[in-house]
PDB file of C-alpha atoms in Angstrom:
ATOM      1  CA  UNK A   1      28.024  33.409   4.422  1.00 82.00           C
ATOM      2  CA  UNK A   2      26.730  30.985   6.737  1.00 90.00           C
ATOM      3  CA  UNK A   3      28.712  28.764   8.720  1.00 96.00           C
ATOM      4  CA  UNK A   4      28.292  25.687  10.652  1.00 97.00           C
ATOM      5  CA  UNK A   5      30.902  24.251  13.091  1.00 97.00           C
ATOM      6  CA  UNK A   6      31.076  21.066  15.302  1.00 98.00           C
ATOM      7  CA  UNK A   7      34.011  20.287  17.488  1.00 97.00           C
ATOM      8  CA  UNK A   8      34.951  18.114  19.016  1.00 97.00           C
ATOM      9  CA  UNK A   9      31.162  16.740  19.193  1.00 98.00           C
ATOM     10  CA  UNK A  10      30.448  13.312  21.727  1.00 98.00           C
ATOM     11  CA  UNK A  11      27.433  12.633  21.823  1.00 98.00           C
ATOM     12  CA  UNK A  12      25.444   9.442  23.684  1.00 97.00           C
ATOM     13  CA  UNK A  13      22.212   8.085  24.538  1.00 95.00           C
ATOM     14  CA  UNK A  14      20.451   5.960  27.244  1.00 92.00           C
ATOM     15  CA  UNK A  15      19.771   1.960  26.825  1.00 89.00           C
ATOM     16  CA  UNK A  16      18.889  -0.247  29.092  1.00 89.00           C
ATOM     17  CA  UNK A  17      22.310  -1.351  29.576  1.00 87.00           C
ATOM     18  CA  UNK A  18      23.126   2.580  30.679  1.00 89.00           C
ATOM     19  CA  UNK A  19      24.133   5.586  28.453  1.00 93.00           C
ATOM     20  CA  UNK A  20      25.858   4.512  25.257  1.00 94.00           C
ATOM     21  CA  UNK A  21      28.232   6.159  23.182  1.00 95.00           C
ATOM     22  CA  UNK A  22      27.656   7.108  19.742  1.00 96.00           C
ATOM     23  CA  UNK A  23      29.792  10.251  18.444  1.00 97.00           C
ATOM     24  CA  UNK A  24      33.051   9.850  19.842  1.00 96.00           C
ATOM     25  CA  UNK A  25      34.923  13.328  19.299  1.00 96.00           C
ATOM     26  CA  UNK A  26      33.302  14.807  15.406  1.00 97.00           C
ATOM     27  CA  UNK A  27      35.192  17.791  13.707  1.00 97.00           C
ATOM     28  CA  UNK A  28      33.076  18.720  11.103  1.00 97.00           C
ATOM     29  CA  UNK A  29      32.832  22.638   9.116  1.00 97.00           C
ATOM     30  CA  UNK A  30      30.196  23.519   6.765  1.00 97.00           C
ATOM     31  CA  UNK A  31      29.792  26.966   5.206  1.00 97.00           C
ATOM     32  CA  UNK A  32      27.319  27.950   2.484  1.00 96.00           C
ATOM     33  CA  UNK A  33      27.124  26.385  -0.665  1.00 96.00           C
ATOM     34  CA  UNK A  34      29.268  23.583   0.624  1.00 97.00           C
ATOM     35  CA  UNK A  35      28.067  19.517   0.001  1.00 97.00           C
ATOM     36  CA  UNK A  36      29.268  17.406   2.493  1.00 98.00           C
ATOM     37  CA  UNK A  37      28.624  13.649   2.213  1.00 97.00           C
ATOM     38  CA  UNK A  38      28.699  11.867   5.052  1.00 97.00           C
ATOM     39  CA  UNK A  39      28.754   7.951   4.035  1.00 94.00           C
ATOM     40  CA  UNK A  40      29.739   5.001   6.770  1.00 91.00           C
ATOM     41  CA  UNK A  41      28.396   1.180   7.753  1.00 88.00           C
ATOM     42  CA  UNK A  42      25.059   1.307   9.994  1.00 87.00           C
ATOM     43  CA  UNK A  43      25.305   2.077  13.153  1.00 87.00           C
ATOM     44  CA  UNK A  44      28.334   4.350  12.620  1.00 91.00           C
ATOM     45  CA  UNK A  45      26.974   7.556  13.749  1.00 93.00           C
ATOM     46  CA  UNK A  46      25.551   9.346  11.216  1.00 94.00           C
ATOM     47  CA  UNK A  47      22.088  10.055  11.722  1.00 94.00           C
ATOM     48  CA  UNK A  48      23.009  10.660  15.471  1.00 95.00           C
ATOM     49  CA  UNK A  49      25.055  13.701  13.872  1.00 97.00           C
ATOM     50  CA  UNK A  50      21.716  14.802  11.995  1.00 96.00           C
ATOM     51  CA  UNK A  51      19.473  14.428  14.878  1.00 96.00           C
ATOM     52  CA  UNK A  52      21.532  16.687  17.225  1.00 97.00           C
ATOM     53  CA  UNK A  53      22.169  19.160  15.218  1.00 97.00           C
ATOM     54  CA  UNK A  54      18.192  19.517  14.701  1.00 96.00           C
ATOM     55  CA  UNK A  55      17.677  19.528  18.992  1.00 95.00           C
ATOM     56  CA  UNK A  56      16.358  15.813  19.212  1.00 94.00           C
ATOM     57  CA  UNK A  57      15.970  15.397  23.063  1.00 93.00           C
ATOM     58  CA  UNK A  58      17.000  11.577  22.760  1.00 93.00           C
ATOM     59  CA  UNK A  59      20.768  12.602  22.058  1.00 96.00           C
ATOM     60  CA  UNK A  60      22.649  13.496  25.141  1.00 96.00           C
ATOM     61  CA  UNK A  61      25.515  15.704  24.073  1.00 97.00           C
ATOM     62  CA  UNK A  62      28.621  14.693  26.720  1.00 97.00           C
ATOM     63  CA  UNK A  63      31.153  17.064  25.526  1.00 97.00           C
ATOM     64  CA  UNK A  64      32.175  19.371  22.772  1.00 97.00           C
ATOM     65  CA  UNK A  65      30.115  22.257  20.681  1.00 97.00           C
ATOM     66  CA  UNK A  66      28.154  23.049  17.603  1.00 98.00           C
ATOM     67  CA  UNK A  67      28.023  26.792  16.596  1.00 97.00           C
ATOM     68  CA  UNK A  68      25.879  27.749  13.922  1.00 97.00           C
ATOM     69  CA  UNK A  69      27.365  31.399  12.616  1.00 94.00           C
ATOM     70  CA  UNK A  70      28.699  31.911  16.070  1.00 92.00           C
ATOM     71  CA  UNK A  71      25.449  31.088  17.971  1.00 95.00           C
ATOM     72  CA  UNK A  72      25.816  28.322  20.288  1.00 97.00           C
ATOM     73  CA  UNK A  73      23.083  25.886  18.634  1.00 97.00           C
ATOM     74  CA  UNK A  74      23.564  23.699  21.503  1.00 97.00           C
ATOM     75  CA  UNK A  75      21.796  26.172  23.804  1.00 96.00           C
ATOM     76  CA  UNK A  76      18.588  26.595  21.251  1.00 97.00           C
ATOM     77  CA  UNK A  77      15.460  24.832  21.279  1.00 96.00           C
ATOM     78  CA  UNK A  78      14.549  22.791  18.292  1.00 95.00           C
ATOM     79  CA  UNK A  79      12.358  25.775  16.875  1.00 94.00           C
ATOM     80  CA  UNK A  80      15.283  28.284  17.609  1.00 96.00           C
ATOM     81  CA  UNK A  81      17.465  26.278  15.135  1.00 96.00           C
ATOM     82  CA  UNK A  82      14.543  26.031  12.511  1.00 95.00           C
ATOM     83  CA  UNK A  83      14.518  29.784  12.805  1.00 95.00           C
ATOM     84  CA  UNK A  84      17.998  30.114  12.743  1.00 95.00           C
ATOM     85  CA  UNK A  85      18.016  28.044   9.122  1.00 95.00           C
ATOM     86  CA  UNK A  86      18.634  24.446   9.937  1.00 97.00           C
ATOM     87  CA  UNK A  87      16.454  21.808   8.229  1.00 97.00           C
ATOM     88  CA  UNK A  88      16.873  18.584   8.768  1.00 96.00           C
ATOM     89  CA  UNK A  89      14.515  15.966   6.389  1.00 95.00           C
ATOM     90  CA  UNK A  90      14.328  12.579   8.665  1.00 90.00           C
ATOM     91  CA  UNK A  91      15.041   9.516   6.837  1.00 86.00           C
ATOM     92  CA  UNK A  92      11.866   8.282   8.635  1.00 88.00           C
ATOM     93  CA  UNK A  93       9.367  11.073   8.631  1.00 90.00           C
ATOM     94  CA  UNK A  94       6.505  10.524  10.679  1.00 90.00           C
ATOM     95  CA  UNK A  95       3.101  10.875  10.021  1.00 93.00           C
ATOM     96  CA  UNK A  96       0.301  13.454  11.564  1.00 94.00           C
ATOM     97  CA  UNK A  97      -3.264  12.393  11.442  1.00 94.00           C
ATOM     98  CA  UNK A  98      -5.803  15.418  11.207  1.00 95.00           C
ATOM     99  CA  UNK A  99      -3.319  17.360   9.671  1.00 96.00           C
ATOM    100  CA  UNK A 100      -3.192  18.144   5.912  1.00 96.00           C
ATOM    101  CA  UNK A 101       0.102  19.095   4.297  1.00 96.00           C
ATOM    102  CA  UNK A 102      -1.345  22.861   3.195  1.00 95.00           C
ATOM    103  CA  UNK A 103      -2.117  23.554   6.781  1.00 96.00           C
ATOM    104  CA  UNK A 104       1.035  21.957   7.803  1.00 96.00           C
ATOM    105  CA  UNK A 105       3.359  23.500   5.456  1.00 96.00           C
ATOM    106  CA  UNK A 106       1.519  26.934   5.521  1.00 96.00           C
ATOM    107  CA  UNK A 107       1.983  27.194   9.476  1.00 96.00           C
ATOM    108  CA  UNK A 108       5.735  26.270   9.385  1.00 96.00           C
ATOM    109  CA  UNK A 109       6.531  28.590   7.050  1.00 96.00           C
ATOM    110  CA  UNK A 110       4.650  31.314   9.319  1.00 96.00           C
ATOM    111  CA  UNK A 111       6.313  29.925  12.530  1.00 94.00           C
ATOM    112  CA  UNK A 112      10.287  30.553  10.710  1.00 94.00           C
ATOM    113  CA  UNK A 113       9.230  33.930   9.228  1.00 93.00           C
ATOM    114  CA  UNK A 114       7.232  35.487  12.174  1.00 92.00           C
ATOM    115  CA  UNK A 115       3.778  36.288  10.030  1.00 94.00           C
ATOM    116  CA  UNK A 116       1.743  34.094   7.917  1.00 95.00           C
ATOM    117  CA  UNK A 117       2.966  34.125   3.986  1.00 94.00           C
ATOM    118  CA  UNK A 118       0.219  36.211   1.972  1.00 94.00           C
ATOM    119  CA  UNK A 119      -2.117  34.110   0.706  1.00 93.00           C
ATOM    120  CA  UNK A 120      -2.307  34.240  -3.037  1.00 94.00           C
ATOM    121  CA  UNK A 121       1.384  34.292  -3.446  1.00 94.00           C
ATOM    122  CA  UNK A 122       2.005  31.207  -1.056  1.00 95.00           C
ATOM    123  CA  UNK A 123      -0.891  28.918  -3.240  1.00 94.00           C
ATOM    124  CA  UNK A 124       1.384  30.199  -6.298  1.00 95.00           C
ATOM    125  CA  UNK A 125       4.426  29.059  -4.814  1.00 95.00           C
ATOM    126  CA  UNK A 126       3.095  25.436  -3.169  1.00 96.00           C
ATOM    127  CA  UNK A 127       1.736  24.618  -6.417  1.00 95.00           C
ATOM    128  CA  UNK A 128       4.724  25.417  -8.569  1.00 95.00           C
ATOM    129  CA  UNK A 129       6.923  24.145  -6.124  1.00 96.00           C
ATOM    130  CA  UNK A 130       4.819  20.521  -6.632  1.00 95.00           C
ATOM    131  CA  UNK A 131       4.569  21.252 -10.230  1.00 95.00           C
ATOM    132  CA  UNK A 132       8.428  20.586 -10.111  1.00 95.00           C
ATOM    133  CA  UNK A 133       8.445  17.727  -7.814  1.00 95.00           C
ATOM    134  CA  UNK A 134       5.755  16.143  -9.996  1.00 94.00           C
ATOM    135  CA  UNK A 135       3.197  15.954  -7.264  1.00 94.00           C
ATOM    136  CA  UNK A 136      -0.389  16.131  -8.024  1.00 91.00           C
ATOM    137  CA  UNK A 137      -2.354  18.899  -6.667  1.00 89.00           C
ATOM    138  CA  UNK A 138      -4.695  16.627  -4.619  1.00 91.00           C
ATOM    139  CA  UNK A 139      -1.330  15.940  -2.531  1.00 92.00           C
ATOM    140  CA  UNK A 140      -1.719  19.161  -0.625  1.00 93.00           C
ATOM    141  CA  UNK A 141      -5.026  18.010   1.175  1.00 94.00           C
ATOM    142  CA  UNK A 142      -3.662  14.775   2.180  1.00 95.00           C
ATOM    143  CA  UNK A 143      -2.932  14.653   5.896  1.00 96.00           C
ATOM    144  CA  UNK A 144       1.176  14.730   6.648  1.00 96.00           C
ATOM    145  CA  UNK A 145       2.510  11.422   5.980  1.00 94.00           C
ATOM    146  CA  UNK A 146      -0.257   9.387   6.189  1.00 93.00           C
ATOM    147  CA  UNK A 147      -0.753   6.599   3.896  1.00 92.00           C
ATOM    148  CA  UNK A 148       2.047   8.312   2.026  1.00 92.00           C
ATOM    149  CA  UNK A 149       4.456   5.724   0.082  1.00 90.00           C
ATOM    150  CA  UNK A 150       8.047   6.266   0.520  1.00 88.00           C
ATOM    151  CA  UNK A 151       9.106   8.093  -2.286  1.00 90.00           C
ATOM    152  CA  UNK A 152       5.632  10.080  -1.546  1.00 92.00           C
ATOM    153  CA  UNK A 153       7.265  11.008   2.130  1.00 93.00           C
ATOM    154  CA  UNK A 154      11.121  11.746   0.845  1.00 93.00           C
ATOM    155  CA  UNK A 155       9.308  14.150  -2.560  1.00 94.00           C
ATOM    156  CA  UNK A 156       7.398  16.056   0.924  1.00 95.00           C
ATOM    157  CA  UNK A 157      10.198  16.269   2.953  1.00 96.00           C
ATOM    158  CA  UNK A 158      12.034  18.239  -0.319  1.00 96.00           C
ATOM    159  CA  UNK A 159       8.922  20.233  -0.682  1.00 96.00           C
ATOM    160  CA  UNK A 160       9.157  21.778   2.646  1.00 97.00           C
ATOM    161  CA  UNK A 161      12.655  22.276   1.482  1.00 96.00           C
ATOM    162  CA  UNK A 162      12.129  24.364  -1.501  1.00 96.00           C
ATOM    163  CA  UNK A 163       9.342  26.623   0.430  1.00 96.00           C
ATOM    164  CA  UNK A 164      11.212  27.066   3.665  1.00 96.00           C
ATOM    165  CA  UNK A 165      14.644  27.930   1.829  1.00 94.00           C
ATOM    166  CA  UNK A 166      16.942  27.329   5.166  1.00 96.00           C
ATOM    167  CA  UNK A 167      20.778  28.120   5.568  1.00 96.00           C
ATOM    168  CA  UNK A 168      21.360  24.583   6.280  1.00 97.00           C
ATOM    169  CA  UNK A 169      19.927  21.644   4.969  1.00 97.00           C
ATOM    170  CA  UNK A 170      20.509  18.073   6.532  1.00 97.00           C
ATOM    171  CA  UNK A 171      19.332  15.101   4.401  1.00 97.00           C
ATOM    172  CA  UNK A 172      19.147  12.418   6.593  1.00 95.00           C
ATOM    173  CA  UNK A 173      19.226   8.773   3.908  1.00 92.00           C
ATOM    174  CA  UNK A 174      16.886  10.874   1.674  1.00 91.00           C
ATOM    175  CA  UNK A 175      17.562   8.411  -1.177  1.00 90.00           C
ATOM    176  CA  UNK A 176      16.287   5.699   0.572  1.00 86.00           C
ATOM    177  CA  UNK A 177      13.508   3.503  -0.566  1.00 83.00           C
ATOM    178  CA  UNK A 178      13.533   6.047  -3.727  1.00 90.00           C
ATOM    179  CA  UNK A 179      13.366   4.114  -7.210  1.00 90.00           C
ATOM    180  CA  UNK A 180      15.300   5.776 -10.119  1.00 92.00           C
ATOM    181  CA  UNK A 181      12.913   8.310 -11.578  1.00 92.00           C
ATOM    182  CA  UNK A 182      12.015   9.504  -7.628  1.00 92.00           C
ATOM    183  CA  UNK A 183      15.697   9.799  -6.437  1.00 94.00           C
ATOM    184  CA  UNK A 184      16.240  11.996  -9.707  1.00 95.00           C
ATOM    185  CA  UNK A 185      13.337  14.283  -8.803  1.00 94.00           C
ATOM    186  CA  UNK A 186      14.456  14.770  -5.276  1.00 95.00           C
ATOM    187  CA  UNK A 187      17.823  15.430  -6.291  1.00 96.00           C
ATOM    188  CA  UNK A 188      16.511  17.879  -8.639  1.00 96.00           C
ATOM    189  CA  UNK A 189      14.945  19.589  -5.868  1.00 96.00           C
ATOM    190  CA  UNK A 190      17.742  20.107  -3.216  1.00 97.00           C
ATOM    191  CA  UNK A 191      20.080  20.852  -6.368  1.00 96.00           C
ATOM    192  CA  UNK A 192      17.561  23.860  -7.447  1.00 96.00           C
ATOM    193  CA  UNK A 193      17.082  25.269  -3.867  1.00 95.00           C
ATOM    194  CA  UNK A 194      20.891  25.121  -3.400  1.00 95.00           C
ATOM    195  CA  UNK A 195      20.855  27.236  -6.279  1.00 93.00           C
ATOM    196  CA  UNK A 196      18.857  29.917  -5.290  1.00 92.00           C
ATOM    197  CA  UNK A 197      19.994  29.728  -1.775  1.00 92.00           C
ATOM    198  CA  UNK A 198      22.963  29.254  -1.717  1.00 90.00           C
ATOM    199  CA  UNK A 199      22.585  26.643   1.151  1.00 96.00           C
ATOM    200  CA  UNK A 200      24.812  24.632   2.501  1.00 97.00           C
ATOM    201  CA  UNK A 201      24.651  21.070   2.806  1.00 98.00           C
ATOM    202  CA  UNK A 202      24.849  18.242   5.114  1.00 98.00           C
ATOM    203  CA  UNK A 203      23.956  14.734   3.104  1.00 97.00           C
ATOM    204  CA  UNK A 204      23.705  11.425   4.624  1.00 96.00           C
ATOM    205  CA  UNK A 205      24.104   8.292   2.885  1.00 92.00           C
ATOM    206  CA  UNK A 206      25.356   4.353   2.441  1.00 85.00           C
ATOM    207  CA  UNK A 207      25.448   4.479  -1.358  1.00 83.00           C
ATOM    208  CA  UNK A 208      26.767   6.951  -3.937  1.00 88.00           C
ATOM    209  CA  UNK A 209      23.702   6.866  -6.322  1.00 90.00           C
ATOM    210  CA  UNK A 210      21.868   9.721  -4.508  1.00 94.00           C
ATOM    211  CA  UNK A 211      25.733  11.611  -5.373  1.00 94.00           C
ATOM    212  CA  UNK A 212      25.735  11.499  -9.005  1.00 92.00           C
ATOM    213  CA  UNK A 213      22.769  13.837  -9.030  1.00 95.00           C
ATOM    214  CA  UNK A 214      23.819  15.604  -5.942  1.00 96.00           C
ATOM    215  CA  UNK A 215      27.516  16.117  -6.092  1.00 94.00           C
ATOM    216  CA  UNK A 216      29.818  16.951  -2.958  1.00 96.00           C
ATOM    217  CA  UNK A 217      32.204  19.550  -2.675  1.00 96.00           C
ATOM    218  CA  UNK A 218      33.801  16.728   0.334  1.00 97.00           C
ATOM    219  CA  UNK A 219      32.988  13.132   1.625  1.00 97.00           C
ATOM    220  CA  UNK A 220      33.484  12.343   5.405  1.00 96.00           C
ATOM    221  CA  UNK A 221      33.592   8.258   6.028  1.00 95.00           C
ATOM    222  CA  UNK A 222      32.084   8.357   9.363  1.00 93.00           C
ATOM    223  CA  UNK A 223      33.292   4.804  11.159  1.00 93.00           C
ATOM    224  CA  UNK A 224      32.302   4.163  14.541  1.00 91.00           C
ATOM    225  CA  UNK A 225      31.514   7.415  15.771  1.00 94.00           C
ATOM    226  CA  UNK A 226      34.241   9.234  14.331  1.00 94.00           C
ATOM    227  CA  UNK A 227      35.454  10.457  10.767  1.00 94.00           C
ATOM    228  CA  UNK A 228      37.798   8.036   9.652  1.00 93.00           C
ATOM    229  CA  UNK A 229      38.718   9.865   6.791  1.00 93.00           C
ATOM    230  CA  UNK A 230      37.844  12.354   4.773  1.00 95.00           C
ATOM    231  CA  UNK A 231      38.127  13.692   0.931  1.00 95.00           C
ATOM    232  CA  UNK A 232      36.163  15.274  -2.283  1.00 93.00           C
ATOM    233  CA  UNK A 233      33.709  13.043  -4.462  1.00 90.00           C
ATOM    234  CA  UNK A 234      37.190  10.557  -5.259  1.00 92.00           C
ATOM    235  CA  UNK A 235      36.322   9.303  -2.232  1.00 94.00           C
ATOM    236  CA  UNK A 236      33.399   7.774  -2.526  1.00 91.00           C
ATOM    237  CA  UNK A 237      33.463   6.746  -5.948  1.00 89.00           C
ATOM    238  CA  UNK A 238      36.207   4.620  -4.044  1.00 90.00           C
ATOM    239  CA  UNK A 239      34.025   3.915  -1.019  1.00 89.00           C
ATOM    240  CA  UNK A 240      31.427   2.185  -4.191  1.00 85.00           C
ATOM    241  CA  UNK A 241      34.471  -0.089  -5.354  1.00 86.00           C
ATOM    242  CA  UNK A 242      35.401  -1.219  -2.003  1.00 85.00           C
ATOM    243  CA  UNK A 243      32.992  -0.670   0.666  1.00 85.00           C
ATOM    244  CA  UNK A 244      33.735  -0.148   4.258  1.00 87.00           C
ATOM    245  CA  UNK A 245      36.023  -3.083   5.253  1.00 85.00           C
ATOM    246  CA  UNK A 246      39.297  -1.875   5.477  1.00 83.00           C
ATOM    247  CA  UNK A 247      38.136   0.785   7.954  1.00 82.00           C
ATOM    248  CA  UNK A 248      36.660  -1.912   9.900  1.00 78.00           C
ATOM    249  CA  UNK A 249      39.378  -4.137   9.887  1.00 70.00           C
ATOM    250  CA  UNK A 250      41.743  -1.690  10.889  1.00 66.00           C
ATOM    251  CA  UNK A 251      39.405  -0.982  14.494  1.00 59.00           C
ATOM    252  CA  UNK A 252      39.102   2.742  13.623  1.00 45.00           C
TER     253      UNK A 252
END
């Protein structure tokens, strides 16, 4: 079983007014085959949670630790953590001119493992792998994210998912900008690799759409830089009737 464990977590980053706070003291355990939503207004935190857990050298961490099956994931480069078994799939993935997505996907796959996948087996798995994400073969020679419509980006982010198989998976607003048929595709996707993995979890969102395909084990309301509260999927069916308010109102 894998674990991953944040205490305490305060994170902050620089403006030009000086360093700003963003994650004001996080407590937050996920171990394998766990789903944790993590749902809150903008500006509340959560993808600053995502992007320092994956190493992002914006996010100055001022105090507290994550540990990643007793590792100090704090002290790792951002490759270390890949390695390790964290994914994270950016809510705004960039592009890469000059690079196609078979070269792309081929060489992270060799950079996690240590050696380059054999050849004939990998093409086997890319294609069936897009086969189930209903992407058309002429995909893989497209370069990374260019020219790529939204739904086009979040379906390659969950590719690289189901050929990389991490530990940990952090979806950061993957069912954004996805219509109906597209959000049930992707959610198809991180539902079958949890399956064969095992994986745990870490899924960030504003609406509970994306969770009636994905469905959390618990749901952390994440309001100005701290978890407000915290429950199983109750929770945000109630979060969908009411919204956010009475956690702002009340200053948390």
């Amino acid at each position: 079983m894998s674990t991953l464990e944040i205490k305490d977590l305060q994170v902050s980053i620089e403006t030009q007014e000086g360093s700003k706070p963003i994650l004001k003291g996080v407590d937050l355990t996920i171990n394998s085959g766990e789903i944790h939503a993590v749902m809150g207004p903008n500006g509340s935190g959560k993808s600053t949670l995502a992007y320092t857990i994956a190493g992002h050298p914006r996010y100055q961490v001022d105090g507290g630790s994550i540990t990643f099956d007793g590792q100090d994931v704090l002290e790792m480069s951002v490759d270390e953590r890949a390695r390790a078994g964290v994914f994270l799939a950016m809510q705004y993935p960039v592009e890469i001119p000059g690079v196609t997505v078979s070269n792309f996907l081929r060489t992270a796959k060799t950079a996690i493992d240590g050696e380059a996948p054999q050849l004939r087996p990998w093409i086997s798995s890319v294609r069936e792998a897009m086969g189930e994400l209903r992407m058309d073969s002429s995909f893989s020679e497209r370069n990374v994210n260019e020219g790529f419509s939204g739904g086009e980006k979040k379906r390659h982010e969950i590719l690289q998912l189901e050929l990389l198989q991490p530990r940990l998976a952090v979806l950061d607003e993957t069912d954004s900008g996805l219509d109906v048929d597209a959000l049930r595709i992707v959610s198809e996707g991180v539902n079958r690799v949890k399956g064969k993995t095992d994986m745990g979890v870490l899924l960030i969102t504003h609406y509970t759409r994306i969770l009636r395909y994905i469905q959390p084990d618990f749901v952390h309301v994440f309001v100005d830089g701290k978890v407000a509260e915290q429950g199983g999927k109750e929770l945000a069916e109630r979060l969908e009737d009411e919204g956010y308010d009475r956690y702002l109102k009340a200053g948390v």
